[in-house]
Structures are given as C-alpha cells and as structure tokens.
Coordinates of C-alpha atoms in Angstrom, one line a residue:
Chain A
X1 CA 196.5 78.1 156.9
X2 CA 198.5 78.0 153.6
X3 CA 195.5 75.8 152.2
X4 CA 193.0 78.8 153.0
X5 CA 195.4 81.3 151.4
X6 CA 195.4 79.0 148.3
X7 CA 191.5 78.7 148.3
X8 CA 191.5 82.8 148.6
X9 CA 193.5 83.4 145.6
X10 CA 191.7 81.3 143.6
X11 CA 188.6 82.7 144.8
X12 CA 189.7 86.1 144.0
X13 CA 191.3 85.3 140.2
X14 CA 188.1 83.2 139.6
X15 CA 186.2 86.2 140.2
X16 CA 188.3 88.4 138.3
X17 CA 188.5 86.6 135.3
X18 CA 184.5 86.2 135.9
X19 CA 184.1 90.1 135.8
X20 CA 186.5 90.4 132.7
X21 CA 185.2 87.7 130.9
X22 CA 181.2 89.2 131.8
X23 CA 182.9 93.2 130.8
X24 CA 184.2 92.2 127.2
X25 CA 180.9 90.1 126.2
X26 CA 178.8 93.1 127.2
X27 CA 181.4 95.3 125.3
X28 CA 181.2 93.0 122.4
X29 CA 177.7 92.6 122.1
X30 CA 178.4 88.8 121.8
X31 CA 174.6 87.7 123.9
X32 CA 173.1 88.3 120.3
X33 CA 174.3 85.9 118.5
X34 CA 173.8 83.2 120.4
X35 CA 170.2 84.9 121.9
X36 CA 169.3 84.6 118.0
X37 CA 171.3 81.1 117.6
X38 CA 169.1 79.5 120.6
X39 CA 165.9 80.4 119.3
X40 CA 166.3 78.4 115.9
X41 CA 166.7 81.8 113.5
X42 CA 169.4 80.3 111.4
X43 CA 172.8 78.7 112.0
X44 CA 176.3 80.4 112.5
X45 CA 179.3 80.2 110.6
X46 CA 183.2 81.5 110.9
X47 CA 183.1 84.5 113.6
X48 CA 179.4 84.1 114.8
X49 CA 180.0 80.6 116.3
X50 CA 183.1 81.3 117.9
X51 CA 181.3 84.4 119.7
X52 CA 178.4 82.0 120.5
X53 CA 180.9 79.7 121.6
X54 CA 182.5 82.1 124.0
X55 CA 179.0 82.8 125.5
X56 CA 178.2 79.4 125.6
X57 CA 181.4 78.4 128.1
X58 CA 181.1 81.4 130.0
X59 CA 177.6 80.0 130.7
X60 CA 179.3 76.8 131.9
X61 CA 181.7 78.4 133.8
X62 CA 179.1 80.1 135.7
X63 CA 177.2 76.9 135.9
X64 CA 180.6 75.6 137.4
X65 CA 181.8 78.5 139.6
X66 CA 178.7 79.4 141.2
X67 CA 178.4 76.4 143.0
X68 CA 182.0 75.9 144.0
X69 CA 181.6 79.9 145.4
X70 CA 178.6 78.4 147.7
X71 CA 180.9 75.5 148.8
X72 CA 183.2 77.4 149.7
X73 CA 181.1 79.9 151.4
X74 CA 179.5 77.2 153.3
X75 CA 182.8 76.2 154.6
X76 CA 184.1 79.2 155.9
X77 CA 180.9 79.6 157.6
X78 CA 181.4 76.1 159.3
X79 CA 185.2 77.2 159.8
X80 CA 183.9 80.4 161.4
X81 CA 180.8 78.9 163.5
X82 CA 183.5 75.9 164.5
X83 CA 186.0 78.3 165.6
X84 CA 183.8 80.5 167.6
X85 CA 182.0 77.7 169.2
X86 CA 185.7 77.2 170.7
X87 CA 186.3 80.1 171.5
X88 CA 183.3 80.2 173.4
X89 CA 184.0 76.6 175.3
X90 CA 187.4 77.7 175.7
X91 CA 186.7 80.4 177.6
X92 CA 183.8 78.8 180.1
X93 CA 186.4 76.8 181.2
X94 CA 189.0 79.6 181.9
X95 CA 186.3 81.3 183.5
X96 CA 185.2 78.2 185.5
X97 CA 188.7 77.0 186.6
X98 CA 189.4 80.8 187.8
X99 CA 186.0 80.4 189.8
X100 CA 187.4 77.3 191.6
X101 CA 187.8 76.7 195.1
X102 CA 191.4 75.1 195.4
X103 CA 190.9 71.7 196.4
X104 CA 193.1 69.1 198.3
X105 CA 195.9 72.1 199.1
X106 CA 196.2 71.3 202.5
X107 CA 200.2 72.3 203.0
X108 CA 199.2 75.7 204.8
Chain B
X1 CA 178.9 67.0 158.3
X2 CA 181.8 68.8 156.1
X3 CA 180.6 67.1 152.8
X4 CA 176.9 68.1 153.8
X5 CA 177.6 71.5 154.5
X6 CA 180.0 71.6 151.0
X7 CA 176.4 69.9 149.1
X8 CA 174.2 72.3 150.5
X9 CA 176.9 75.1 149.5
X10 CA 176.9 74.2 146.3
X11 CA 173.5 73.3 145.7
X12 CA 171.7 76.4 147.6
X13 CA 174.1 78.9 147.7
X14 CA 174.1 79.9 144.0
X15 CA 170.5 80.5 144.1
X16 CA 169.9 81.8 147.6
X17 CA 172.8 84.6 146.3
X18 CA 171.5 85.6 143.0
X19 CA 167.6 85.3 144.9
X20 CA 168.9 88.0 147.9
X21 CA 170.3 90.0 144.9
X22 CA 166.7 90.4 143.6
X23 CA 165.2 92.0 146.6
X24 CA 166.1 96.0 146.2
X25 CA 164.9 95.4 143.0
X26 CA 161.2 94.0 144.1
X27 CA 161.5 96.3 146.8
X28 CA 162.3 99.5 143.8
X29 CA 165.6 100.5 145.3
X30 CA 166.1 103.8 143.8
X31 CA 169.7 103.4 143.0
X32 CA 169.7 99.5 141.9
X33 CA 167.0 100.6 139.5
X34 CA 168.9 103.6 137.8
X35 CA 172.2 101.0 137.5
X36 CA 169.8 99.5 135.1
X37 CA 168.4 102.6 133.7
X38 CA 172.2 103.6 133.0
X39 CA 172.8 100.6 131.1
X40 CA 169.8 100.8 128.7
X41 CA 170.3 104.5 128.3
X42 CA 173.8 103.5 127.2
X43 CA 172.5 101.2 124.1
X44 CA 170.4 104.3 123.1
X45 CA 172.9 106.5 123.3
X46 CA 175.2 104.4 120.8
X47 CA 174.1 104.5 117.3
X48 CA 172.7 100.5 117.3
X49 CA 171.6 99.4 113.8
X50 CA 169.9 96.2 112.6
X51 CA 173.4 95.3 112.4
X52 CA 173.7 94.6 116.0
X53 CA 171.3 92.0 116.3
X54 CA 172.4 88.8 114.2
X55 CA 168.9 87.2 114.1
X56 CA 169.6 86.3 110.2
X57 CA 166.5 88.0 109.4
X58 CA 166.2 91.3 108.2
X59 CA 162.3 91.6 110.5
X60 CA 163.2 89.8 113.0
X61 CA 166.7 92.4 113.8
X62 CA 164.8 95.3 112.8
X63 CA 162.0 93.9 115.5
X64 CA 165.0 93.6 118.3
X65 CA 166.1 97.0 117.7
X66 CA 163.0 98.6 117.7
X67 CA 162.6 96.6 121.0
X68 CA 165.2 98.2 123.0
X69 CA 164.2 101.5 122.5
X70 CA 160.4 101.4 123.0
X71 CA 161.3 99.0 126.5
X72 CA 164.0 101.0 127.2
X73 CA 161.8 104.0 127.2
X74 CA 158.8 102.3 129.3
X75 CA 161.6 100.9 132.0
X76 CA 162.5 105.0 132.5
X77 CA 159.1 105.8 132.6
X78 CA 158.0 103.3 135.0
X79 CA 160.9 104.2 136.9
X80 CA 160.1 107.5 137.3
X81 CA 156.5 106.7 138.3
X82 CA 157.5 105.0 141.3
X83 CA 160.5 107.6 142.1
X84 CA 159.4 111.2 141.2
X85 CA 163.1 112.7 141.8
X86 CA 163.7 110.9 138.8
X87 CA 161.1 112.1 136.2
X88 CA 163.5 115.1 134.6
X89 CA 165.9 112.7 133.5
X90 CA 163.7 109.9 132.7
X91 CA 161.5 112.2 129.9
X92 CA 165.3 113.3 129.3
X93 CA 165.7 109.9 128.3
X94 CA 162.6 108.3 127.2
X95 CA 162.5 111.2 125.0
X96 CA 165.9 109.9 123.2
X97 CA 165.3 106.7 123.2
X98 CA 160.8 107.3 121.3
X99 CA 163.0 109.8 118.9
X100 CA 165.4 106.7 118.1
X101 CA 162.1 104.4 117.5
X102 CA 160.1 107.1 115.4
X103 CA 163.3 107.1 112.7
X104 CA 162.5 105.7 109.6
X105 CA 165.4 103.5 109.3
X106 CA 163.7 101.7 112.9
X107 CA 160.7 101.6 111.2
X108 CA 161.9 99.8 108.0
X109 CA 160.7 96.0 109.3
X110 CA 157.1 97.1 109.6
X111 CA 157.6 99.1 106.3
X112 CA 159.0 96.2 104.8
X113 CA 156.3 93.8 106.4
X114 CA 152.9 96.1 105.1
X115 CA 154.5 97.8 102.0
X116 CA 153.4 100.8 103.9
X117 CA 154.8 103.1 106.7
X118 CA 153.0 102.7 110.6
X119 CA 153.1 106.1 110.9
X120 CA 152.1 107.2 107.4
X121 CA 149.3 104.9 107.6
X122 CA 148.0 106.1 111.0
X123 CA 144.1 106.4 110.4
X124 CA 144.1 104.1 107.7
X125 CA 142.9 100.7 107.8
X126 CA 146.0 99.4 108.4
X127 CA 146.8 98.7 112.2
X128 CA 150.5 97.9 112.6
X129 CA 149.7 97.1 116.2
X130 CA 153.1 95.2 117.1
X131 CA 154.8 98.9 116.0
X132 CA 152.2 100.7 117.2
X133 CA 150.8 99.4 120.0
X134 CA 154.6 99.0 121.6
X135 CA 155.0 102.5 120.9
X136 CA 151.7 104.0 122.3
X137 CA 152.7 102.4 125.8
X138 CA 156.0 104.2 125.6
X139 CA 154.4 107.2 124.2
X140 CA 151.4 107.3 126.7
X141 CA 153.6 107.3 129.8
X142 CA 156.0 109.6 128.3
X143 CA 152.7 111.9 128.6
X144 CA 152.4 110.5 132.2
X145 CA 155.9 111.5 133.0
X146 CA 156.2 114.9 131.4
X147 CA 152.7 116.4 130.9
X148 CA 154.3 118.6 128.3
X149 CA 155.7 116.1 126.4
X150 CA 156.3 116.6 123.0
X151 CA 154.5 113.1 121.7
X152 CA 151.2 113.9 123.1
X153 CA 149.7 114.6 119.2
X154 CA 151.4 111.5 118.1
X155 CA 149.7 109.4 121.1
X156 CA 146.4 110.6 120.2
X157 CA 146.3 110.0 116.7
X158 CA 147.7 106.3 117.4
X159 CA 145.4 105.8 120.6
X160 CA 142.0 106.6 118.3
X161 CA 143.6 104.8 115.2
X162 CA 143.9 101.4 116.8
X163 CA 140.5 101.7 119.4
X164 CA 138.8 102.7 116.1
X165 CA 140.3 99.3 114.6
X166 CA 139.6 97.3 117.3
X167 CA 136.2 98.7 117.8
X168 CA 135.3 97.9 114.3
X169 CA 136.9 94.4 114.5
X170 CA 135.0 91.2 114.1
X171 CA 137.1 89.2 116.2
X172 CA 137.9 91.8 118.2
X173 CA 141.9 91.5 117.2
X174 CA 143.7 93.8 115.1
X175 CA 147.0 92.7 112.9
X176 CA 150.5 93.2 113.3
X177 CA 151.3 92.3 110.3
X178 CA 149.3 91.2 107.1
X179 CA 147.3 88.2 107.9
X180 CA 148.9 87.9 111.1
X181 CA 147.0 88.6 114.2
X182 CA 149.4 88.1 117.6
X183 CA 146.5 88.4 120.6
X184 CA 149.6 89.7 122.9
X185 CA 150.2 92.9 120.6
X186 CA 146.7 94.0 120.8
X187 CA 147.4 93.6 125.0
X188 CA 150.6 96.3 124.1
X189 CA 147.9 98.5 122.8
X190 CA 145.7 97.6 125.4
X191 CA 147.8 98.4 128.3
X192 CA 148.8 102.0 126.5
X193 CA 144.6 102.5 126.6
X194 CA 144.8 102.0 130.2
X195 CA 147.8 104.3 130.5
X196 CA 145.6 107.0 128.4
X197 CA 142.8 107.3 130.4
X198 CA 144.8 107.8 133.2
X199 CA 146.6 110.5 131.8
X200 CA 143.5 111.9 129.8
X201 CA 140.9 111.1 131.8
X202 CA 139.2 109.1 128.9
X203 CA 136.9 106.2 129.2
X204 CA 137.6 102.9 127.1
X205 CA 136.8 100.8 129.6
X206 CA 134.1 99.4 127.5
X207 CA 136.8 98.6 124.7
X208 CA 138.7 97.1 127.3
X209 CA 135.8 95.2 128.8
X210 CA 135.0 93.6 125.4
X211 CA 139.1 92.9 124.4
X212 CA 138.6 90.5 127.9
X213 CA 135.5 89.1 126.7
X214 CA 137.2 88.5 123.4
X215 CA 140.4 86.8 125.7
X216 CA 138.2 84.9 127.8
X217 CA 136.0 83.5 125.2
X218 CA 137.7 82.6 122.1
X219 CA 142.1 83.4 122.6
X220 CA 142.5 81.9 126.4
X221 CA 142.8 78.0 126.0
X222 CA 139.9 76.5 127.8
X223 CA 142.2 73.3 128.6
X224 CA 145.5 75.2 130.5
X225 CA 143.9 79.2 131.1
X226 CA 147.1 80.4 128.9
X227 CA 146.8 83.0 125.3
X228 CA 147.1 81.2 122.5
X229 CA 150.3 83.2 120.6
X230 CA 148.3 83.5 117.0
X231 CA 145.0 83.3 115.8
X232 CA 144.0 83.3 112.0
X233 CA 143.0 87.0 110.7
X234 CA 139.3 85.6 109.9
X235 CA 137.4 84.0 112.0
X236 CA 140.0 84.0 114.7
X237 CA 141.0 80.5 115.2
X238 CA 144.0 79.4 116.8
X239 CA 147.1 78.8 114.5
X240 CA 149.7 78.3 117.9
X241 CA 150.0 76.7 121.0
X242 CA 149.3 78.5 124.0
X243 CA 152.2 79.6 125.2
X244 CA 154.0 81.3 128.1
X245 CA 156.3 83.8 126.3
X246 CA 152.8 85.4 124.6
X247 CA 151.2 85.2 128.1
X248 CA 153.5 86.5 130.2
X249 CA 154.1 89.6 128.4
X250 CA 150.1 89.8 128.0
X251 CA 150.3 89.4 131.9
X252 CA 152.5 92.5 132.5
X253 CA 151.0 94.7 130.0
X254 CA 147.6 94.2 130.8
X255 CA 148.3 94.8 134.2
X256 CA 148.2 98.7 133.1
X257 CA 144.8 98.4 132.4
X258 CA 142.6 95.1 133.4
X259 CA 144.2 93.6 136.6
X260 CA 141.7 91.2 136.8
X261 CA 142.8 89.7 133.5
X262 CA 146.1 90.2 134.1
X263 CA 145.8 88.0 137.6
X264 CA 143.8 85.3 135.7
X265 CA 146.8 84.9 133.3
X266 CA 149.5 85.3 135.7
X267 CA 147.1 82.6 138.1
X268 CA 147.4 80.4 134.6
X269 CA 151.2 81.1 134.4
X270 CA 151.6 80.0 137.9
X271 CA 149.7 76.8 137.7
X272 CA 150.5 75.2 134.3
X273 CA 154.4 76.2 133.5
X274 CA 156.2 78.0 136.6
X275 CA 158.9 75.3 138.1
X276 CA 160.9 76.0 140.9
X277 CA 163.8 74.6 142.6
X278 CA 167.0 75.1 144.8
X279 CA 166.2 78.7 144.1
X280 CA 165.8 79.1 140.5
X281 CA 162.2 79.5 139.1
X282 CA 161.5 79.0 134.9
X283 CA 158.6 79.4 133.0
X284 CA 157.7 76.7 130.6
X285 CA 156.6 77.8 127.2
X286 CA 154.7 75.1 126.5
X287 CA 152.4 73.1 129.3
X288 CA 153.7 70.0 130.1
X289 CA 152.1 67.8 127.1
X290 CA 153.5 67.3 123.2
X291 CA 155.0 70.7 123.6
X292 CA 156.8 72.7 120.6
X293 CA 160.4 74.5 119.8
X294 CA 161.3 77.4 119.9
X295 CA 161.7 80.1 118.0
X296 CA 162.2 84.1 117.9
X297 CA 159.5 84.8 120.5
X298 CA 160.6 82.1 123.1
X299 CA 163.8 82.6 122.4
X300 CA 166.1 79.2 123.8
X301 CA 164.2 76.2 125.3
X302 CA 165.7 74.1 127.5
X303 CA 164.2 71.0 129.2
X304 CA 160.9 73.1 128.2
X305 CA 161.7 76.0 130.2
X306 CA 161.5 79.1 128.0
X307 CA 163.7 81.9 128.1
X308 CA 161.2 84.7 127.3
X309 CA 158.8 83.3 129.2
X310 CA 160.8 83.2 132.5
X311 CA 162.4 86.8 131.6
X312 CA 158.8 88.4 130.7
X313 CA 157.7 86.5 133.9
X314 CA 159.4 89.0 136.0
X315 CA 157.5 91.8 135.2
X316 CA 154.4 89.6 135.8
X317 CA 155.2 88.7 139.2
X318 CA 156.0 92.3 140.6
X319 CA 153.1 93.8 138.9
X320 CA 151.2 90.8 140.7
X321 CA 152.9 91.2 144.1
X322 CA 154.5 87.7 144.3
X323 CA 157.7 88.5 145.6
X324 CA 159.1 84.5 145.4
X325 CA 158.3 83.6 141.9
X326 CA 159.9 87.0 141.0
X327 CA 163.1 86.0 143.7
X328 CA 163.3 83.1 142.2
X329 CA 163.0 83.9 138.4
X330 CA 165.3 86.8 138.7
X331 CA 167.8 84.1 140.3
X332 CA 167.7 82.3 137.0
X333 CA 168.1 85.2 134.4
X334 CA 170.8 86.0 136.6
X335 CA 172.7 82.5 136.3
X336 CA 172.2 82.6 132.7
X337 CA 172.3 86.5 132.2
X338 CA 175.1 87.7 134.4
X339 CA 174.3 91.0 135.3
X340 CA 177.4 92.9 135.3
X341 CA 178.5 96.5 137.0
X342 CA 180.4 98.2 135.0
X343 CA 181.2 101.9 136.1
X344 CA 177.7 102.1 137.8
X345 CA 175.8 100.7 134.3
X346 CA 174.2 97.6 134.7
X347 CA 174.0 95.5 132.1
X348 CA 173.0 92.0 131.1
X349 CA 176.4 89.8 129.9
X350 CA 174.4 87.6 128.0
X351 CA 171.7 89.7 127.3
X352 CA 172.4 92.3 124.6
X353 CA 170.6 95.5 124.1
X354 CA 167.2 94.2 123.9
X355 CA 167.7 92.2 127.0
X356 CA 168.8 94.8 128.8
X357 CA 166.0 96.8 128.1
X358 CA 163.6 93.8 128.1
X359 CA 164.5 92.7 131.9
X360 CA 165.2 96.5 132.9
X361 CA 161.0 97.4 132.0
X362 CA 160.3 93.6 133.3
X363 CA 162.5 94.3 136.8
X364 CA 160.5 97.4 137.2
X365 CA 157.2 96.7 136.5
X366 CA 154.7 98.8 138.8
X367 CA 152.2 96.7 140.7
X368 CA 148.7 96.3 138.9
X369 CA 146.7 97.4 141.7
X370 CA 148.4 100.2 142.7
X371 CA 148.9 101.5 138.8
X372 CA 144.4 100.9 138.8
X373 CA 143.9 102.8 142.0
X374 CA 146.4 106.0 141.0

C-alpha cells in the first residue's frame, strides 16, 4: 500500500511540474529559439541558449516521463485486472461451498 | 509477465495516449478545435513583432510572423466551414488577424526582399506570390465565411494579378522573391483560386489544369513522385532536392482546388518518407538516399525525419481522409510539441506563435473531396 501511495505522489508532482514547466515556456515564447536554432539559422549565445536549453530538457523529460506514465499505467491495469480476477474466484468459491451438500455429517 | 506488461507500458503507452488524443480533432470536435482557435487568437491579439521570432534573420522572422497571422486566419476560417455556429466569431477573428498581415511593418521582409511593396505592386509585374499567394487563401475564405467581408476588393485585385502572372509565365511558375521561384507558393496561390471560384463562381480550372501539367511534367521528381522545393527562374530547372516539407504543404493546399494532385502527392508522401512506429509517425524530408540538412523550411532534422514535414503532414492526411497517418503524426508533434491547456487556450509548448497557428490550420484541414463537391 505505502509503495502505491509513493508511486501516486510522484505521479501527481511529475505532472505538475510537467504542466508548469509546459505554462512558462508557452508564456515565454521560449519554442522559437530553439525552432530557429534546430533548423541551422545561426547559433545562440548568453540568454538564447539557456532558453534553448530549457526547451531542449523539457523535451527529454517528456521523452523520459512519458514512458514511465505508460509503465505505470500498465501496472495498475495489471493490479486492477489481477485483483478483480480474485475477486471473481474468490467469490465462485463462496458461492460454491454455500451450494454444498454437507458431506460425512452423520451425528444426527 | 510484470516486466512485459511494464515494456509494453512504456513502449506503447506514450503513443497510444497522445494517438487517442488526436481523434476529436480528426473527427472536428467543435470544442477541441476552438481550444486551438483560442490559442492562435491569443498570439494575434498581442502585439508580436519580428522581435519574437529569433531566426537571426531579419526575412526569415518577418516570414514567421507574417505566418501566424495568415495560418491563423485560414485555421478560423476552416473552422468555421466545418461548424457554421462558429462563422461570427471566426470573420471576427480572421478579420484581426488579415488586418495584422496587411500592416506595413508585416510586410517589411517582402518589401525588403523586391525593393518594392506586395501590395503596392499588385498588377505589376512583380508577383510576390509567397506574400501574396498565402494571403489570397486567407483572404478568399474570409469571403467564404462572411460574404460581406470587407477584403473582397483586395482578393480580387490579388486573384487576377497572380492568374494573369501565371498565365503569362513560361514555366508556368511565378516568384516569391527575385530569381526565386518556390513551386509550393504558387500551390498557396493555387489553392486560394480554388477557394475563388467557389465563392465567385469563376472558372480557372484551365489555369489550374495547366499549373498540374506544369507539376507533373517538369517540378514532380520522376524518381520518388515528391516537388522539387526550388526551381531556377528561367528555364525552370531544379535547384533542390525534392523534399517533404515543400510537398506536404503543396499536398494540403492543393487539396482546395486539384484533389487529384493533391492525392498523387500525399500517395508520394506516403510511399517514399512517412515512418511509423510504436505509435508515432514522421515524415522524412528527404527520401531515403544522400539526403540534405535542414534549414528554415524543414525546420529540425532528426534521423532524417523532418519537422515541417511531419507537422504540415497533418493537414495532408485529414484533407486525404487517412485517419492513422494523421493519429499517428499528431502523436509525434505532440511528444515533441506539448500541447498545453491553459485556461481553455491551447497552445503548443514548444511550438511558438507560428506553430500554433501552423498545426492549428494543419489539425483542421477540411477533407479535399468534400471541400470539391461543396
């Protein structure tokens, strides 16, 4: 249990950061230099290539995140199907032992 | 079987995700599409400048800015086409953002490039067909949104400037600049003709019967079916490669007025550069062979893969129908664009204005057939 509740708040602050991080390069315009610094136009220098920069890891950390959100995704859908196929077995065989003749009781 | 589930998680989950994503858009989800409308109409409504594009050259920003309004402007107007309810606000808007193209300080990089004004020079000899021909498209479906529209002068003059040029032309290619002849430019102007005679009830389809000829015989490589991206002003020989970021916007413009060309390129597209994989799809800008870099119209390469190519894809494969090369495309300029909601305006995180407007008229891009039979 506490492992899930660890993999949930770093889920959650991973996708936080993710939507702050996406907000402020949107705000600051910052896909232009390095839209214009991809295609060969000319090379950066002080500012410019710290902005590219920025762009450039969130790009890996998309590249990085993405993946471990499927994983993890996958998981809880094999947690889920696992626990619901036991719940399923669990309850055939309440259902079957209810349904049972009682055998060998022959005190009466 | 928990480390297979966890590959196949990672591997196809990312791209199955950002693929699903891409479905109200194929579909033209009213609402999904005006997220994206709000986020264009957003750049327009600040007061960009050349500043905001760090290309490092003066043409080349001044060609970016000029960009987002004109695409900005078709994506409303396509928009609307598809959605009527939306047609008030999207002449509203497509209104702001042609205004924000026709200012002079917009027009400065083709000034700069011709020593003389596009607009000024409207029935001259001069053709300025990258500023003009982008702009008739806009301006011809600003007619086709709001009949009363207050371009439709403006949309004449440049619709019988440049079919007089091209008419008149010996290789049947106008310039964009001087002594620079781009074949996809000419398909801008070509798809605004088709937009024309929808709205006017003209008839250029012999112009546009001949700029296919032209295409088929002497700009479409023989060897991979794909545009060659510049031909020399005389004679009209090939100075590029063929390449996908020249052909796929070719594809989606001249879907608006010769399908069948269109679907030959997009066919072309399809065969020679589209790669797919765990849910992502790319473009190539070159066909596999010696290749070439990039450079301002490709934007990045990687691997080969083209960035324009893939994002001007987009609009190919919706105006063609093919629902998983645009699922799967879209799934890549997601990964590497990260669309972003922000108060109901959505916008590209590594995209910028012009790729917000760029992927907003590619994402909405009506369907050729259905554009040729309304």
């Amino acid at each position: 249990m506490k492992r899930w509740v660890v993999l949930g708040l770093v889920a959650v602050s991973g996708l936080v950061l993710h939507e702050l991080w996406a907000e402020m390069l949107v705000a600051e315009n910052a896909a232009a230099t390095l839209l214009s610094r991809g295609a060969g136009a000319r090379s950066l220098a002080g500012l410019e290539s710290v902005e590219a920069l920025g762009a450039v890891l969130f790009i890996a950390y998309r590249l990085v995140a993405l993946p471990l959100a499927g994983a993890l995704a996958a998981l809880i859908a094999l947690r889920l199907s696992t626990a619901a196929r036991d719940l399923i077995l669990h309850a055939r065989e309440r259902s079957r032992a209810l349904r049972a003749p009682a055998v060998g009781n022959t005190n009466r | 079987m928990r480390i297979a589930v966890l590959l196949i998680g990672a591997l196809w989950g990312p791209g199955a995700a950002l693929g699903t994503s891409a479905g109200p858009l194929y579909e033209g989800d009213l609402e999904t599409q005006l997220a994206h409308a709000r986020g264009v109409a957003r750049w327009v409504d600040e007061p960009l400048s050349e500043a905001d594009f760090g290309t490092g050259s003066q043409r080349f920003d001044g060609e970016w800015l000029f960009g987002t309004y004109v695409m900005g402007a078709i994506g409303h107007g396509q928009v609307a086409l598809e959605h009527p309810e939306y047609r008030a606000e999207a002449g509203r808007r497509m209104e702001r953002a042609i205004d924000a193209a026709l200012t002079r300080e917009v027009r400065a990089f083709d000034r700069a490039a011709w020593g003389t004004d596009p607009v000024d020079d409207i029935g001259t000899r001069r053709a300025h067909v990258a500023y003009l021909g982008y702009l008739d498209l806009a301006l011809a479906l600003h007619r086709q949104v709001d009949p009363e529209s207050k371009f439709i002068e403006l949309e004449e003059s440049i619709t019988r400037h440049l079919a007089g040029l091209l008419e008149r032309s010996a290789t049947g290619l106008v310039e964009t600049y001087p002594g620079e002849v781009y074949p996809v430019d000419n398909a801008a102007f070509i798809g605004a003709l088709g937009v024309h005679d929808a709205v006017t009830g003209e008839d250029h389809r012999t112009l546009i019967r001949r700029f296919r000829a032209e295409l088929r015989g002497r700009y479409i490589s023989a060897e991979t079916g794909l545009l060659y991206q510049s031909v020399a002003r005389r004679g009209g020989r090939p100075v590029d490669a063929a390449r996908g970021s020249g052909t796929a916007l070719a594809t989606y413009f001249l879907a608006y007025a010769d399908p069948e060309l269109s679907e030959q390129l997009w066919s072309a597209m399809r065969r020679e550069l589209y790669r797919q994989g765990l849910g992502f799809g790319a473009m190539r800008e070159y066909a596999p062979g010696p290749g070439g870099r990039g450079d301002i119209d490709s934007g990045p390469v990687v691997l080969g893969l083209g960035v324009s190519a893939t994002g001007f894809a987009i609009g190919a494969a919706r105006a063609h129908g093919d629902r998983d090369a645009y699922r799967s495309l879209y799934a890549t300029a997601a990964l590497f664009g990260a669309p972003t909601d922000a108060g109901g305006r959505m916008s590209f995180a590594l995209g910028g204005p012009i790729g917000d407007a760029i992927m907003f008229a590619m994402l909405t891009a009506p369907r050729a057939v259905a554009r040729v039979r309304s």
